[in-house]
Coordinates of C-alpha atoms and ligand atoms in Angstrom, one line a residue:
X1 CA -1.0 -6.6 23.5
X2 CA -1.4 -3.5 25.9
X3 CA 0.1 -0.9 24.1
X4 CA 3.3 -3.1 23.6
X5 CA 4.2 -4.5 20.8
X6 CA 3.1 -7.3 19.1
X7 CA 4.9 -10.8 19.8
X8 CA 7.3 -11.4 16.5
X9 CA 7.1 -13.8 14.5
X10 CA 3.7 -14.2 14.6
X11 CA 2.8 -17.2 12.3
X12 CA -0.5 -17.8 10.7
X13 CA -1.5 -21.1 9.7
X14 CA -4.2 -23.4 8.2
X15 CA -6.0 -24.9 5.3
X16 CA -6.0 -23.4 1.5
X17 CA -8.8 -20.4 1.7
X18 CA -8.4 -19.8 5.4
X19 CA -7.6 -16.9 4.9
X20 CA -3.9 -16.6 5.7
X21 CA -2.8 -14.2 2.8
X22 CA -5.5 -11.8 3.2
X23 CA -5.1 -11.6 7.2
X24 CA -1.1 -11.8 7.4
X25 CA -1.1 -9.0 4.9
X26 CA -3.6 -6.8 7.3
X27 CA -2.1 -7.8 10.3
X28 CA 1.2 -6.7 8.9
X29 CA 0.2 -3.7 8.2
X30 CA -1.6 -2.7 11.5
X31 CA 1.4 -3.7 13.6
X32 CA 3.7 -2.1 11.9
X33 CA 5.8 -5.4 11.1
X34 CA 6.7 -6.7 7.8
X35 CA 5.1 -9.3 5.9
X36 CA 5.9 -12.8 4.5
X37 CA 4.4 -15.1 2.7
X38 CA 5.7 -18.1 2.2
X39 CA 4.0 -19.1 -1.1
X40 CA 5.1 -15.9 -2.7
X41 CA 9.0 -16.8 -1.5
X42 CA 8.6 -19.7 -2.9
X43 CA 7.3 -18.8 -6.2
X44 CA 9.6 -16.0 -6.4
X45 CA 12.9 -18.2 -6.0
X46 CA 11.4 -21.6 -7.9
X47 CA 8.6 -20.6 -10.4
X48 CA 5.0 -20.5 -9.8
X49 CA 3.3 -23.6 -7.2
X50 CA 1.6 -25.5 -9.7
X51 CA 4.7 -25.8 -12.3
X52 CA 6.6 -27.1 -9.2
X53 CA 4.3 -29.6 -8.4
X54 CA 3.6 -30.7 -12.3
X55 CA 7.1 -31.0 -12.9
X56 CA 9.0 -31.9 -9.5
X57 CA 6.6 -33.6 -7.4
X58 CA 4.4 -32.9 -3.8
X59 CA 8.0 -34.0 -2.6
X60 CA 10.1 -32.0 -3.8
X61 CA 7.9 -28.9 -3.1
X62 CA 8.0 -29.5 0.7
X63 CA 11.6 -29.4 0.5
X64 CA 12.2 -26.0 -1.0
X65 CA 9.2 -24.9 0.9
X66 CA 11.1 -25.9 4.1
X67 CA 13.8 -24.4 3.3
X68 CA 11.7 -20.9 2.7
X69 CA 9.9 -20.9 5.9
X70 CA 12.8 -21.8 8.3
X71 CA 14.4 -19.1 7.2
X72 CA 11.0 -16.8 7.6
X73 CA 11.1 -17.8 11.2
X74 CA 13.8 -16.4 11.9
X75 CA 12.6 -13.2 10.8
X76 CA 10.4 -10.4 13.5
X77 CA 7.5 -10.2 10.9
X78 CA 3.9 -11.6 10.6
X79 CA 4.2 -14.9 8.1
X80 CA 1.5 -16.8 6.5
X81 CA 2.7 -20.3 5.7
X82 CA 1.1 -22.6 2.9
X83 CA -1.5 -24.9 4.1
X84 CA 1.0 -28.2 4.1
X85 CA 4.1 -26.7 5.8
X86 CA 3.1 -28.4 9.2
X87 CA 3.7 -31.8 7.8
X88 CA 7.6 -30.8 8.0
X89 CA 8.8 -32.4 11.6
X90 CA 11.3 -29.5 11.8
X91 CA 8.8 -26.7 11.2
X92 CA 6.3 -28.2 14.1
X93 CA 9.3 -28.1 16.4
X94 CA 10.1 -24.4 15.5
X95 CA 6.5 -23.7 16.1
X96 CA 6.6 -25.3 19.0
X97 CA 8.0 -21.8 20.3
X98 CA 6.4 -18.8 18.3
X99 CA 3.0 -17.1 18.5
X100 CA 1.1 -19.4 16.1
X101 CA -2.9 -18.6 15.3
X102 CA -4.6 -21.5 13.4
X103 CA -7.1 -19.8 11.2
X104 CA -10.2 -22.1 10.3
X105 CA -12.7 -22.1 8.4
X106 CA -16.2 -23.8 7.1
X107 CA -16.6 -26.2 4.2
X108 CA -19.1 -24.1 3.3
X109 CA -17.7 -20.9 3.9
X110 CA -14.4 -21.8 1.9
X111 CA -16.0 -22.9 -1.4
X112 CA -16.1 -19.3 -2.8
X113 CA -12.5 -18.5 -1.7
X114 CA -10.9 -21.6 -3.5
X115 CA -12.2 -20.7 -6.6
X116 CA -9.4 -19.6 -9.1
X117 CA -6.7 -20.1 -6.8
X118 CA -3.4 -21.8 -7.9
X119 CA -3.7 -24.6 -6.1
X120 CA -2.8 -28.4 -7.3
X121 CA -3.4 -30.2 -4.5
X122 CA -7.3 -29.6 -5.1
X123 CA -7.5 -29.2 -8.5
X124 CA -8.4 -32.5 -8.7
X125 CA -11.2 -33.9 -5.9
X126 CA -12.1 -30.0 -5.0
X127 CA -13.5 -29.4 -2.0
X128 CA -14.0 -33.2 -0.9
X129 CA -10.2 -33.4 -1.5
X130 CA -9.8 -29.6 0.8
X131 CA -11.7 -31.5 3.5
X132 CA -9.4 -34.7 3.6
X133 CA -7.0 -32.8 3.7
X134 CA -8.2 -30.7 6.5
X135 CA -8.8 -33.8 8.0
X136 CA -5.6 -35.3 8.3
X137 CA -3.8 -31.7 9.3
X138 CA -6.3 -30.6 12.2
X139 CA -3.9 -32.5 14.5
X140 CA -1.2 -30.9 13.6
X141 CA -2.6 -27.0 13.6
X142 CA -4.4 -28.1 16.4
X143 CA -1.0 -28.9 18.3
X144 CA 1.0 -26.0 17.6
X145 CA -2.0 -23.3 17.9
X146 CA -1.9 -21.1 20.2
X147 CA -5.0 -19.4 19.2
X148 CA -7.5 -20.3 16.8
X149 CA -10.3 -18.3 14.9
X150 CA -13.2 -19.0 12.7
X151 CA -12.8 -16.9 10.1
X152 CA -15.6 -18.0 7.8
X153 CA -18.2 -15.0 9.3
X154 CA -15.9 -12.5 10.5
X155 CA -14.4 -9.8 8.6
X156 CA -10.4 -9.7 7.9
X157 CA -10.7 -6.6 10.8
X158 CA -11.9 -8.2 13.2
X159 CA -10.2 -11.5 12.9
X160 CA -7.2 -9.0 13.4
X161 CA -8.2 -7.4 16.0
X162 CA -8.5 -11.1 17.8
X163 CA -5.1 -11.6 17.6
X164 CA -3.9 -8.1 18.5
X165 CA -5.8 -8.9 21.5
X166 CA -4.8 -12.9 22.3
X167 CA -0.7 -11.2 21.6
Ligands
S3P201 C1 -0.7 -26.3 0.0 C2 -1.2 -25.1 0.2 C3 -0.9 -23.9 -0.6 C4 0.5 -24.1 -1.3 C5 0.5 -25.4 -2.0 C6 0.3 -26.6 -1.1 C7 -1.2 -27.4 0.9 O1 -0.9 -22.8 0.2 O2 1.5 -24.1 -0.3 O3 -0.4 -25.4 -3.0 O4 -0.5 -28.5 0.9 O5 -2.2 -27.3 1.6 P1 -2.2 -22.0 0.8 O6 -2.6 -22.7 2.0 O7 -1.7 -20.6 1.0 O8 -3.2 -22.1 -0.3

């Protein structure tokens, strides 16, 4: 951006350790925007991720997480959605239409990051289960991307300067 400001929303998505959290908060903070992540709404409103899961079901998560992140995108603010909310059909359409930066990241380079997280969808299967998963999303981040960066050798500054640059 040249001296304007920033598209908003700007949306940040990806797998579990990509990096979303860290780099939505940062970005947030250099644009001058607020920030939301959609993992904390949801925990906030519903109780930490990994009761929801044990005691509602995958299922039932994506539908309060759906809930959470349409209304987040309709907010001007930098957002970091969890790693699954581009299996909802109606969140790829809205995305369809926002600044969206798919963050990646290495097997390799994401094995320190997931340790310790909350995270039930791997804590069974770890990292062979992250990169199933990863491969059955790419499609979809790859399809509503407008930008995507490694992030497994760059620093968090950097990887926000990229997208103050690319917006
Ligand atoms: C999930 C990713 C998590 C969280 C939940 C499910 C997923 O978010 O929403 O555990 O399906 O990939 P992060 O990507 O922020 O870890």
């Amino acid at each position: 951006s040249d001296g304007e400001r920033i598209a908003l929303p700007i949306v940040l998505v990806g797998p579990m350790g990509a990096g979303k959290s860290r780099v939505g908060q940062r970005l947030a903070t250099s644009v001058d925007a607020p920030f939301i992540d959609t993992d904390l709404r949801i925990a906030e409103r519903y109780g930490p991720i990994d009761e929801i899961f044990a005691r509602e079901g995958e299922e039932y998560f994506r539908i309060v997480e759906r809930e959470v992140v349409a209304e987040a995108l309709r907010e001007e603010a930098v957002i970091s959605l969890g790693g699954g909310a581009v299996l909802h059909p109606d969140t790829l359409a809205d995305l369809a239409g926002l600044a969206v930066v798919w963050l990646r990241v290495s097997r390799e380079a994401v094995r320190p990051r997931l340790a310790g997280g909350n995270r039930p969808l791997i804590a069974e299967g770890g990292l062979d289960r992250w990169s199933a998963i990863l491969a059955e999303r790419r499609p979809l981040y790859e399809a509503v991307a407008d930008l995507s960066i490694d992030t497994s050798r760059r620093s968090v500054a950097r990887i926000v300067d990229a997208i103050t640059e690319r917006f």
